[in-house]
Amino acid sequence: MAPDGWADGVARRYPSHAALVPPFRDRAADLRPTAHGWVDIAPDRGTGGLSVSNADESGPGEGVLSGLLGRVRRYFTAHSTPGVIGDAETGLARICLMLARFEAGVLPEPGVTVEQIHRSVPEDEVRELVGLVKTLHGALPGRAGIPPGVAEPVFVRGWAEGDLMVGGTLIAVSLGDRAEVARRLRHLVAHAWLDVDELYRIRQLGVYLAVSGTLVTWPVADLAARLLSGADPDAARAEFRALAEREITVPRPVASPETTVRRRDPAQAQASRPAKKLNRATPEWTVYGPEEWDTVAGVEWSYWDLWFSVVCVVDCGGDWDALDVKVNSRSYLGESDERMWSHLVDLRDRLTAAGITGGDLVGDLAGHRKTLTKARSKVLERTGVRDKDYSPAMRDVPSGRYAVRAHFGSWDLYPVSPRSFYQRLAGATPFDLEAPGWGLPTFENVDPLFEELEELEAEHADDPPTLLAVRRAGLTACSLAQHRCNDSYGDLGEHTLAVVQRFSRTDWRVTGIDPAVFWRDVLEVFAMLGNFGATYEHESELMTNLDAERDRDLLERIVDDLRASYAAERLDWQAREVKSLLESV
């Protein structure tokens, strides 16, 4: 799905691989960390020399995958601390299952969006994994102080790959029966014997029985002796290793961390890096922004990073807050402003993670006249900036993330998920509800959507949890239709208002849904619909129908939380809209 070299560039965006130095960084996708060194799991693969920045522009497949993995990294950063079982397990489960499907060769179809890939994971698989994670909470007593381990330790690529190293314990995870567990126990011993260079320093072997939440461990020699039923473990290990050496190539350590990873004192970053060639700032070819500019502190940086940093250093004295004010000096935050602000925030975070400043990044290019002129033109005046010129952070803006959350984010918490019903509504609609673009006429375009919704409601009228799911799917479909169509056509507005009113008359309390989940979801999707006038002058009616007065205290807490999160992302419209919904109660 992507050209050679793309995966290496993606791997270098993760903290585990970001500081690799040449020639190791050029093989980042095939370098696996161990607790005591690195192994190359594909030593015969050649590198294509294609950076991730260039690969992103080579086709829609790479762009979608890069955007998807970028969201995954940010989601894990926000919701998952290594070694800790957190509170966002449904979201984490969906992402982990999606990545596991990729690894197993189940790849997305051409032309799909990030959101479609994310929602392609079956609901029953998500629920099963969430249940297993809940069991895990109490299954590892006394192990909370153990540092994070290594996932999928590689002993022989394609032949022997383990599940998890935690400390000095190699663990196999099993959902199977006794025969399957017996096979996994033999695999554990074989893996330990294949670690001839002590890369993982395995001292114990364990099997985690996921259904019951039970972890059983043995010293390596003890488990080997029990499986060999009295035969000499040392002789068996020697015979096994001799056979393995003849048949397969066991990965050897490439080098120690001291030689593969660049460790740099941030205070000495500028002094220790080589002088930058000025022609890197003014290349002979045209650059638009997202292309790779240079590698500093072991991290790749784009021309957008260069331009933002130069303007910050020269025009704002290195003060990013001052640059923020300068970039977003208009009285309202338009789409272009939001994209620029999103990149500024992302760049500050990446500089902090790399341990350098904007001045360290640009060095003597801060005084280069042509670079400064180009930087001011792009960052402050937005000259010639088109959709294809956006950086990943400019594409993944807060309003887009909140829109996805409002449309789909809480569905897994409903007694019956609206997902399958939404898919039926989307299938009945003559245009793609989730495609980019605006301005479609509504005549003969929206009627099939609302006819299908009415049929679904009639079909499930006597099943409150399912009826709630159907009508919730209808809210998302209506909002997406408004985003795609010209909202000046009155028929779409009339249809949407009717759908919102029917949803508000649903007896949601008898479904058993958590009121905190329900109200947060409703407020967010109502805020989206309010942008098209779907709730205008009907706020009091809708909230009364939903029996909001009964949950006033809960609503006040949720609205305060939503307004704070919206304000942090500068989404003032949403903040005002949820406040007006509360005030209508």
Coordinates of C-alpha atoms in Angstrom, one line a residue:
M1 CA 0.0 0.0 0.0
A2 CA 3.0 2.3 0.4
P3 CA 6.4 2.7 -1.2
D4 CA 9.6 1.3 0.3
G5 CA 10.9 3.7 2.9
W6 CA 7.5 4.9 4.0
A7 CA 7.4 2.6 7.1
D8 CA 11.0 3.7 8.1
G9 CA 9.8 7.3 8.1
V10 CA 6.7 6.4 10.2
A11 CA 8.8 4.4 12.7
R12 CA 11.1 7.4 13.2
R13 CA 8.1 9.4 14.5
Y14 CA 7.7 7.2 17.5
P15 CA 9.7 8.1 20.7
S16 CA 11.3 4.6 20.7
H17 CA 13.0 5.3 17.4
A18 CA 13.2 9.0 17.0
A19 CA 16.8 9.3 18.2
L20 CA 18.3 6.6 16.0
V21 CA 21.3 7.8 14.1
P22 CA 22.5 6.8 10.6
P23 CA 22.8 4.1 9.3
F24 CA 20.4 2.7 11.8
R25 CA 17.6 5.3 11.3
D26 CA 17.4 4.4 7.6
R27 CA 16.2 0.9 8.7
A28 CA 14.0 2.1 11.6
A29 CA 11.0 -0.1 10.6
D30 CA 13.1 -3.3 10.9
L31 CA 15.0 -2.3 14.1
R32 CA 13.3 -3.7 17.2
P33 CA 14.3 -2.5 20.7
T34 CA 15.2 -4.9 23.4
A35 CA 16.0 -4.1 27.0
H36 CA 19.7 -4.5 26.2
G37 CA 20.2 -3.6 22.5
W38 CA 18.6 -3.6 19.1
V39 CA 18.0 -6.3 16.6
D40 CA 17.4 -6.0 12.8
I41 CA 14.6 -8.4 11.9
A42 CA 15.0 -8.0 8.1
P43 CA 18.8 -7.7 7.4
D44 CA 18.4 -8.5 3.7
R45 CA 15.9 -5.7 3.0
G46 CA 17.3 -2.7 1.1
T47 CA 16.2 0.8 2.0
G48 CA 14.4 2.9 -0.5
G49 CA 15.7 6.2 0.8
L50 CA 12.2 7.6 0.7
S51 CA 11.3 9.8 3.7
V52 CA 7.8 9.8 5.2
S53 CA 7.3 13.4 4.2
N54 CA 7.8 12.6 0.6
A55 CA 5.9 9.4 0.8
D56 CA 2.9 11.2 2.2
E57 CA 2.6 13.2 -1.0
S58 CA 3.0 10.2 -3.4
G59 CA -0.6 9.0 -3.3
P60 CA -3.9 8.9 -1.3
G61 CA -3.1 5.6 0.4
E62 CA 0.0 6.9 2.1
G63 CA -1.7 10.1 3.1
V64 CA -4.6 8.2 4.7
L65 CA -2.3 5.8 6.5
S66 CA 0.0 8.6 7.7
G67 CA -3.0 10.5 9.0
L68 CA -4.4 7.5 10.7
L69 CA -1.2 6.6 12.4
G70 CA -0.7 10.2 13.5
R71 CA -4.1 10.1 15.2
V72 CA -3.2 6.8 16.8
R73 CA 0.0 8.2 18.3
R74 CA -1.8 11.3 19.6
Y75 CA -4.6 9.1 21.1
F76 CA -2.2 6.8 22.9
T77 CA -0.3 9.9 24.2
A78 CA -3.5 11.3 25.6
H79 CA -5.2 8.2 26.9
S80 CA -2.6 5.5 27.5
T81 CA 0.4 5.5 29.9
P82 CA 2.8 2.6 29.2
G83 CA 2.3 -0.1 31.8
V84 CA -1.0 1.3 33.1
I85 CA -4.5 0.1 32.4
G86 CA -6.5 3.4 31.9
D87 CA -10.0 4.6 31.5
A88 CA -10.4 4.8 27.7
E89 CA -10.4 1.1 27.1
T90 CA -13.1 1.0 24.4
G91 CA -11.2 3.5 22.3
L92 CA -7.9 1.7 22.9
A93 CA -9.4 -1.7 22.2
R94 CA -10.7 -0.5 18.8
I95 CA -7.4 1.0 17.8
C96 CA -5.4 -2.1 19.0
L97 CA -7.7 -4.4 17.1
M98 CA -7.5 -2.2 14.0
L99 CA -3.7 -2.3 14.1
A100 CA -3.7 -6.1 14.7
R101 CA -5.9 -6.5 11.6
F102 CA -3.3 -4.6 9.6
E103 CA -0.5 -6.8 11.0
A104 CA -2.5 -9.9 10.0
G105 CA -2.8 -8.6 6.4
V106 CA -6.4 -7.4 6.5
L107 CA -5.8 -4.1 4.7
P108 CA -8.3 -1.2 4.0
E109 CA -9.8 -0.9 0.6
P110 CA -8.6 1.9 -1.7
G111 CA -10.4 5.2 -1.3
V112 CA -11.5 4.8 2.3
T113 CA -11.2 7.5 4.9
V114 CA -9.5 7.4 8.3
E115 CA -12.9 7.4 10.0
Q116 CA -14.1 4.5 7.9
I117 CA -11.0 2.5 8.7
H118 CA -11.5 3.3 12.4
R119 CA -15.1 2.1 12.4
S120 CA -14.4 -1.0 10.4
V121 CA -13.6 -3.1 13.5
P122 CA -16.5 -5.3 14.5
E123 CA -18.4 -4.3 17.6
D124 CA -18.4 -7.8 19.1
E125 CA -14.6 -7.9 18.9
V126 CA -14.3 -4.6 20.7
R127 CA -16.7 -5.7 23.5
E128 CA -14.8 -8.9 23.9
L129 CA -11.4 -7.2 24.2
V130 CA -12.8 -4.6 26.7
G131 CA -14.1 -7.5 28.8
L132 CA -10.7 -9.1 28.8
V133 CA -9.0 -5.8 29.8
K134 CA -11.4 -5.5 32.7
T135 CA -10.3 -8.9 33.9
L136 CA -6.7 -7.8 33.6
H137 CA -7.2 -5.0 36.1
G138 CA -6.9 -7.5 39.0
A139 CA -4.8 -10.1 37.4
L140 CA -1.3 -8.8 38.0
P141 CA -1.0 -8.1 41.8
G142 CA 2.3 -6.8 43.0
R143 CA 3.6 -6.0 39.5
A144 CA 2.6 -2.4 39.3
G145 CA 6.2 -1.2 39.9
I146 CA 7.7 -3.2 37.0
P147 CA 8.8 -0.9 34.2
P148 CA 7.2 -1.2 30.8
G149 CA 8.4 -4.1 28.7
V150 CA 8.8 -5.1 25.1
A151 CA 5.8 -6.0 22.9
E152 CA 6.3 -8.9 20.4
P153 CA 10.0 -9.7 21.1
V154 CA 11.5 -11.2 18.0
F155 CA 13.7 -14.3 18.3
V156 CA 13.5 -15.4 14.7
R157 CA 11.5 -13.4 12.2
G158 CA 8.5 -15.4 11.0
W159 CA 9.5 -18.4 13.1
A160 CA 9.6 -17.3 16.7
E161 CA 8.0 -14.1 17.9
G162 CA 6.8 -13.8 21.5
D163 CA 3.9 -11.9 23.0
L164 CA 5.4 -9.8 25.8
M165 CA 8.5 -9.2 27.9
V166 CA 7.9 -7.7 31.3
G167 CA 11.1 -7.3 33.3
G168 CA 12.8 -10.6 33.0
T169 CA 9.6 -12.6 32.3
L170 CA 8.6 -13.7 28.9
I171 CA 4.8 -14.0 28.8
A172 CA 2.5 -15.8 26.4
V173 CA -1.1 -14.7 26.3
S174 CA -3.7 -17.5 25.7
L175 CA -7.4 -17.6 25.0
G176 CA -7.3 -21.3 24.1
D177 CA -7.9 -24.7 25.5
R178 CA -5.4 -27.1 27.2
A179 CA -3.8 -28.2 24.0
E180 CA -3.2 -24.7 22.9
V181 CA -1.7 -23.8 26.2
A182 CA 0.6 -26.8 26.0
R183 CA 1.9 -25.6 22.7
R184 CA 2.5 -22.1 24.0
L185 CA 4.5 -23.5 26.9
R186 CA 6.8 -25.3 24.5
H187 CA 7.1 -22.1 22.5
L188 CA 8.2 -20.2 25.6
V189 CA 11.0 -22.6 26.3
A190 CA 12.1 -22.6 22.6
H191 CA 12.1 -18.7 22.6
A192 CA 14.2 -18.6 25.8
W193 CA 16.7 -21.1 24.3
L194 CA 16.9 -19.1 21.0
D195 CA 18.0 -15.9 22.9
V196 CA 21.6 -17.0 22.6
D197 CA 23.0 -13.4 23.0
E198 CA 20.9 -12.7 26.1
L199 CA 19.2 -9.8 24.4
Y200 CA 16.1 -10.2 26.5
R201 CA 17.8 -11.8 29.6
I202 CA 14.8 -14.1 30.1
R203 CA 14.8 -15.5 33.7
Q204 CA 11.1 -16.6 34.0
L205 CA 8.5 -17.9 31.7
G206 CA 4.8 -17.3 32.1
V207 CA 1.4 -17.9 30.5
Y208 CA -1.5 -15.4 31.0
L209 CA -4.9 -17.1 30.7
A210 CA -6.9 -14.1 29.5
V211 CA -10.4 -15.4 30.1
S212 CA -9.8 -16.2 33.8
G213 CA -7.3 -13.4 34.4
T214 CA -4.7 -15.8 35.7
L215 CA -0.9 -15.5 35.3
V216 CA 1.3 -18.5 36.1
T217 CA 5.1 -18.3 36.0
W218 CA 8.1 -20.6 36.3
P219 CA 11.9 -20.2 36.2
V220 CA 13.1 -21.2 32.7
A221 CA 15.0 -24.3 33.8
D222 CA 12.0 -25.5 35.9
L223 CA 9.5 -25.3 33.1
A224 CA 12.0 -26.9 30.6
A225 CA 12.5 -29.8 33.1
R226 CA 8.8 -30.4 33.6
L227 CA 8.1 -30.4 29.8
L228 CA 11.1 -32.8 29.2
S229 CA 9.7 -35.3 31.7
G230 CA 13.1 -36.1 33.2
A231 CA 15.4 -35.7 30.2
D232 CA 18.5 -33.6 30.7
P233 CA 17.5 -29.9 30.0
D234 CA 21.1 -28.8 29.2
A235 CA 21.6 -31.6 26.6
A236 CA 18.2 -30.8 25.1
R237 CA 19.0 -27.1 24.9
A238 CA 22.3 -27.8 23.2
E239 CA 20.7 -30.1 20.7
F240 CA 17.9 -27.7 20.0
R241 CA 20.3 -24.8 19.4
A242 CA 22.5 -26.8 17.1
L243 CA 19.4 -27.8 15.0
A244 CA 18.1 -24.2 15.0
E245 CA 21.5 -22.8 13.8
R246 CA 21.4 -25.1 10.8
E247 CA 17.9 -24.3 9.7
I248 CA 17.3 -20.7 10.6
T249 CA 19.1 -17.4 11.2
V250 CA 18.7 -16.2 14.7
P251 CA 18.8 -12.4 14.8
R252 CA 21.9 -10.9 16.4
P253 CA 22.1 -7.6 18.1
V254 CA 22.9 -4.8 15.7
A255 CA 24.6 -2.6 18.3
S256 CA 24.2 -1.3 21.8
P257 CA 21.9 1.7 22.5
E258 CA 25.0 3.8 23.0
T259 CA 26.0 3.5 19.4
T260 CA 22.5 3.5 17.7
V261 CA 20.9 6.3 19.6
R262 CA 22.0 10.0 19.7
R263 CA 21.9 11.4 23.2
R264 CA 22.3 15.2 23.1
D265 CA 22.4 17.8 25.8
P266 CA 19.8 20.3 24.7
A267 CA 21.9 23.2 26.1
Q268 CA 24.7 22.2 23.7
A269 CA 22.4 21.4 20.7
Q270 CA 23.4 24.3 18.6
A271 CA 27.1 24.0 19.3
S272 CA 27.3 20.3 18.6
R273 CA 25.4 20.2 15.3
P274 CA 27.2 20.9 12.1
A275 CA 26.8 24.3 10.3
K276 CA 23.7 24.2 8.2
K277 CA 24.1 24.7 4.4
L278 CA 22.1 27.7 3.3
N279 CA 21.1 26.1 0.1
R280 CA 19.0 23.7 2.2
A281 CA 16.8 26.7 3.0
T282 CA 16.5 27.7 -0.6
P283 CA 16.6 24.5 -2.7
E284 CA 16.6 24.6 -6.4
W285 CA 13.2 22.9 -6.5
T286 CA 9.9 24.4 -5.4
V287 CA 8.8 23.4 -1.8
Y288 CA 5.3 23.8 -0.5
G289 CA 5.8 23.1 3.2
P290 CA 5.2 19.5 4.2
E291 CA 8.4 18.2 2.6
E292 CA 11.3 17.1 4.8
W293 CA 13.7 20.0 5.3
D294 CA 16.4 18.6 7.7
T295 CA 17.1 16.2 10.6
V296 CA 18.0 17.8 13.9
A297 CA 18.4 16.0 17.2
G298 CA 17.6 12.8 15.4
V299 CA 14.2 14.0 14.4
E300 CA 12.9 14.9 10.9
W301 CA 11.6 18.5 10.4
S302 CA 9.5 19.9 7.6
Y303 CA 9.8 23.3 5.8
W304 CA 6.7 24.4 7.7
D305 CA 8.7 23.7 10.9
L306 CA 11.6 25.8 9.6
W307 CA 9.3 28.7 8.6
F308 CA 7.4 28.8 11.8
S309 CA 10.6 28.7 13.9
V310 CA 12.4 31.4 11.8
V311 CA 9.4 33.8 12.2
C312 CA 9.2 33.0 16.0
V313 CA 13.0 33.6 16.5
V314 CA 13.3 36.7 14.4
D315 CA 9.9 38.5 14.8
C316 CA 9.0 37.3 18.3
G317 CA 12.3 36.8 20.1
G318 CA 11.7 33.1 20.3
D319 CA 8.4 33.6 22.2
W320 CA 5.9 31.1 20.9
D321 CA 3.0 32.8 22.7
A322 CA 3.8 36.0 20.9
L323 CA 3.9 34.2 17.6
D324 CA 0.5 32.7 18.4
V325 CA -0.9 36.2 18.8
K326 CA 0.8 37.4 15.6
V327 CA -0.5 34.4 13.5
N328 CA -4.0 34.6 14.8
S329 CA -4.4 38.4 15.1
R330 CA -7.8 38.6 13.5
S331 CA -11.0 39.0 15.5
Y332 CA -12.3 35.5 14.6
L333 CA -10.6 32.1 14.2
G334 CA -11.2 31.0 10.6
E335 CA -10.3 27.7 9.0
S336 CA -6.8 29.0 7.9
D337 CA -6.1 30.4 11.3
E338 CA -7.1 27.1 13.0
R339 CA -4.7 25.1 10.7
M340 CA -1.8 27.4 11.4
W341 CA -2.5 27.3 15.2
S342 CA -2.7 23.5 15.0
H343 CA 0.7 23.3 13.5
L344 CA 2.1 25.8 15.9
V345 CA 0.9 23.7 18.9
D346 CA 2.2 20.5 17.3
L347 CA 5.6 22.0 16.6
R348 CA 6.0 23.3 20.1
D349 CA 5.2 19.8 21.5
R350 CA 7.7 18.2 19.1
L351 CA 10.5 20.7 20.0
T352 CA 9.9 20.0 23.7
A353 CA 10.0 16.2 23.1
A354 CA 13.3 16.6 21.2
G355 CA 14.8 18.8 23.9
I356 CA 15.6 21.8 21.7
T357 CA 14.3 25.3 21.0
G358 CA 13.2 27.0 17.8
G359 CA 16.6 28.8 17.8
D360 CA 18.4 25.4 18.1
L361 CA 16.4 24.1 15.2
V362 CA 17.0 26.9 12.6
G363 CA 20.6 27.9 13.7
D364 CA 22.2 30.4 11.4
L365 CA 19.2 30.3 9.0
A366 CA 17.5 32.8 11.3
G367 CA 19.7 35.4 9.6
H368 CA 19.2 34.2 6.1
R369 CA 17.2 36.9 4.2
K370 CA 15.5 34.7 1.6
T371 CA 14.5 32.2 4.3
L372 CA 12.9 34.9 6.5
T373 CA 11.0 36.4 3.5
K374 CA 9.6 33.0 2.5
A375 CA 8.7 32.2 6.1
R376 CA 6.8 35.4 6.7
S377 CA 5.0 35.0 3.4
K378 CA 3.8 31.5 4.3
V379 CA 3.2 31.8 8.0
L380 CA 1.9 35.3 8.4
E381 CA 0.4 36.1 5.0
R382 CA -0.6 32.5 3.9
T383 CA 0.6 33.3 0.4
G384 CA -0.1 30.5 -2.1
V385 CA -1.0 27.9 0.6
R386 CA -3.4 25.3 -0.8
D387 CA -4.9 22.1 0.5
K388 CA -2.1 19.9 -0.7
D389 CA 0.4 22.1 1.1
Y390 CA -0.9 21.4 4.6
S391 CA 1.2 19.6 7.2
P392 CA -0.3 16.6 9.0
A393 CA -1.1 18.9 12.0
M394 CA -2.8 21.3 9.7
R395 CA -5.0 18.6 8.4
D396 CA -5.9 17.2 11.8
V397 CA -7.4 20.3 13.4
P398 CA -9.4 20.4 16.6
S399 CA -12.7 21.2 15.0
G400 CA -12.3 18.1 12.8
R401 CA -11.5 15.9 15.8
Y402 CA -14.4 17.2 17.8
A403 CA -16.8 16.8 14.8
V404 CA -15.8 13.1 14.6
R405 CA -16.3 12.7 18.3
A406 CA -19.7 14.4 18.2
H407 CA -20.8 12.3 15.3
F408 CA -19.5 8.9 16.3
G409 CA -17.5 9.0 19.5
S410 CA -20.0 7.8 22.1
W411 CA -21.7 5.1 20.1
D412 CA -19.9 2.2 21.8
L413 CA -21.4 3.3 25.2
Y414 CA -25.0 3.1 24.0
P415 CA -27.0 -0.1 25.0
V416 CA -27.4 -0.7 21.3
S417 CA -24.8 0.8 19.0
P418 CA -26.1 3.2 16.4
R419 CA -23.4 2.1 14.0
S420 CA -25.2 -0.5 11.9
F421 CA -28.2 1.7 11.5
Y422 CA -26.0 4.6 10.4
Q423 CA -24.5 2.4 7.8
R424 CA -27.9 1.6 6.4
L425 CA -28.7 5.3 6.3
A426 CA -25.4 6.1 4.6
G427 CA -26.0 3.3 2.1
A428 CA -29.5 4.7 1.2
T429 CA -28.1 8.2 0.6
P430 CA -27.3 8.9 -3.1
F431 CA -24.1 10.8 -2.1
D432 CA -21.3 10.0 0.2
L433 CA -22.1 11.5 3.6
E434 CA -18.5 11.5 4.8
A435 CA -16.8 12.8 1.6
P436 CA -15.2 16.3 1.7
G437 CA -16.9 19.1 -0.1
W438 CA -20.0 21.3 0.3
G439 CA -22.8 22.7 -1.8
L440 CA -24.7 19.7 -3.1
P441 CA -28.4 20.5 -4.0
T442 CA -30.9 18.6 -1.8
F443 CA -33.6 18.0 -4.4
E444 CA -33.9 14.2 -4.9
N445 CA -30.7 13.8 -2.8
V446 CA -31.9 13.8 0.8
D447 CA -35.3 12.1 0.5
P448 CA -34.0 8.6 0.4
L449 CA -32.0 9.2 3.6
F450 CA -35.1 10.3 5.5
E451 CA -37.3 7.6 4.0
E452 CA -34.9 4.9 5.2
L453 CA -34.8 6.5 8.6
E454 CA -38.6 6.5 8.9
E455 CA -38.6 2.8 7.9
L456 CA -36.0 1.9 10.5
E457 CA -38.0 3.8 13.2
A458 CA -41.2 2.0 12.3
E459 CA -39.4 -1.4 12.3
H460 CA -38.0 -0.9 15.8
A461 CA -40.8 1.2 17.4
D462 CA -41.5 -1.3 20.2
D463 CA -37.8 -1.8 21.2
P464 CA -36.7 1.4 23.1
P465 CA -32.9 0.7 23.2
T466 CA -32.9 -0.1 19.5
L467 CA -35.1 2.9 18.6
L468 CA -32.8 5.2 20.5
A469 CA -29.9 3.8 18.5
V470 CA -31.8 4.3 15.2
R471 CA -32.7 7.9 16.0
R472 CA -29.2 8.7 17.3
A473 CA -27.8 7.4 14.0
G474 CA -30.3 9.7 12.3
L475 CA -28.8 12.8 14.1
T476 CA -25.3 12.0 12.7
A477 CA -26.6 11.4 9.2
C478 CA -28.5 14.7 9.3
S479 CA -25.5 16.6 10.5
L480 CA -23.2 15.1 7.9
A481 CA -25.8 15.8 5.2
Q482 CA -25.9 19.4 6.3
H483 CA -22.0 19.5 6.0
R484 CA -22.3 18.1 2.4
C485 CA -25.3 20.0 1.1
N486 CA -26.2 23.7 0.5
D487 CA -28.0 24.5 3.7
S488 CA -30.0 27.2 2.1
Y489 CA -32.3 24.6 0.7
G490 CA -35.2 24.6 3.2
D491 CA -36.3 21.0 2.7
L492 CA -33.1 19.6 4.4
G493 CA -33.6 22.0 7.4
E494 CA -37.2 20.9 7.8
H495 CA -36.3 17.2 7.6
T496 CA -33.5 17.7 10.1
L497 CA -35.7 19.6 12.6
A498 CA -38.3 16.8 12.5
V499 CA -35.6 14.1 13.1
V500 CA -34.2 16.1 16.1
Q501 CA -37.7 16.5 17.6
R502 CA -38.4 12.8 17.3
F503 CA -35.1 12.0 19.0
S504 CA -36.0 14.3 21.8
R505 CA -39.3 12.4 22.4
T506 CA -37.6 9.1 22.7
D507 CA -37.9 7.5 26.2
W508 CA -34.1 7.2 26.6
R509 CA -34.2 6.5 30.4
V510 CA -35.9 3.1 30.0
T511 CA -33.0 1.9 27.8
G512 CA -30.6 1.8 30.7
I513 CA -28.0 4.2 29.2
D514 CA -25.8 6.1 31.7
P515 CA -27.2 9.6 31.9
A516 CA -23.7 11.1 32.0
V517 CA -22.9 9.3 28.7
F518 CA -26.2 10.3 27.2
W519 CA -26.1 14.0 28.0
R520 CA -22.5 14.5 27.0
D521 CA -23.2 12.9 23.6
V522 CA -26.4 14.8 23.1
L523 CA -24.9 18.1 23.9
E524 CA -22.0 17.6 21.5
V525 CA -24.2 16.4 18.6
F526 CA -26.8 19.2 19.3
A527 CA -23.9 21.7 19.1
M528 CA -23.0 20.4 15.7
L529 CA -26.6 20.6 14.5
G530 CA -27.0 24.0 16.0
N531 CA -24.4 25.3 13.6
F532 CA -27.0 24.8 10.8
G533 CA -29.9 26.2 12.8
A534 CA -31.4 22.8 13.5
T535 CA -32.0 23.6 17.2
Y536 CA -32.5 27.4 16.9
E537 CA -35.4 28.6 18.9
H538 CA -36.3 25.0 19.8
E539 CA -33.7 24.6 22.6
S540 CA -36.2 24.7 25.4
E541 CA -38.6 22.3 23.7
L542 CA -35.9 19.8 23.0
M543 CA -34.4 19.9 26.5
T544 CA -37.9 19.7 28.1
N545 CA -38.8 16.7 26.0
L546 CA -35.5 15.0 27.1
D547 CA -36.4 15.7 30.8
A548 CA -33.3 17.8 31.3
E549 CA -34.5 19.4 34.5
R550 CA -34.3 16.1 36.3
D551 CA -30.5 16.1 35.6
R552 CA -29.7 19.8 36.0
D553 CA -26.8 19.3 38.4
L554 CA -25.2 16.6 36.2
L555 CA -25.8 18.8 33.1
E556 CA -24.1 21.8 34.7
R557 CA -21.0 19.7 35.4
I558 CA -20.9 18.3 31.9
V559 CA -21.4 21.7 30.3
D560 CA -18.6 23.1 32.4
D561 CA -16.3 20.3 31.3
L562 CA -17.2 20.6 27.6
R563 CA -16.9 24.4 27.7
A564 CA -13.4 24.1 29.2
S565 CA -12.3 21.6 26.6
Y566 CA -13.8 23.6 23.7
A567 CA -12.1 26.8 25.1
A568 CA -8.7 25.0 25.2
E569 CA -9.1 24.2 21.5
R570 CA -10.5 27.7 20.7
L571 CA -13.8 26.3 19.6
D572 CA -15.9 29.3 20.8
W573 CA -19.0 28.4 18.8
Q574 CA -19.4 25.0 20.5
A575 CA -18.7 26.5 23.9
R576 CA -21.5 29.1 23.4
E577 CA -23.9 26.5 22.0
V578 CA -23.7 24.0 24.9
K579 CA -24.1 26.9 27.3
S580 CA -27.3 28.1 25.5
L581 CA -28.7 24.6 25.7
L582 CA -28.1 24.5 29.5
E583 CA -29.6 28.0 29.9
S584 CA -32.8 26.8 28.1
V585 CA -33.5 24.2 30.8

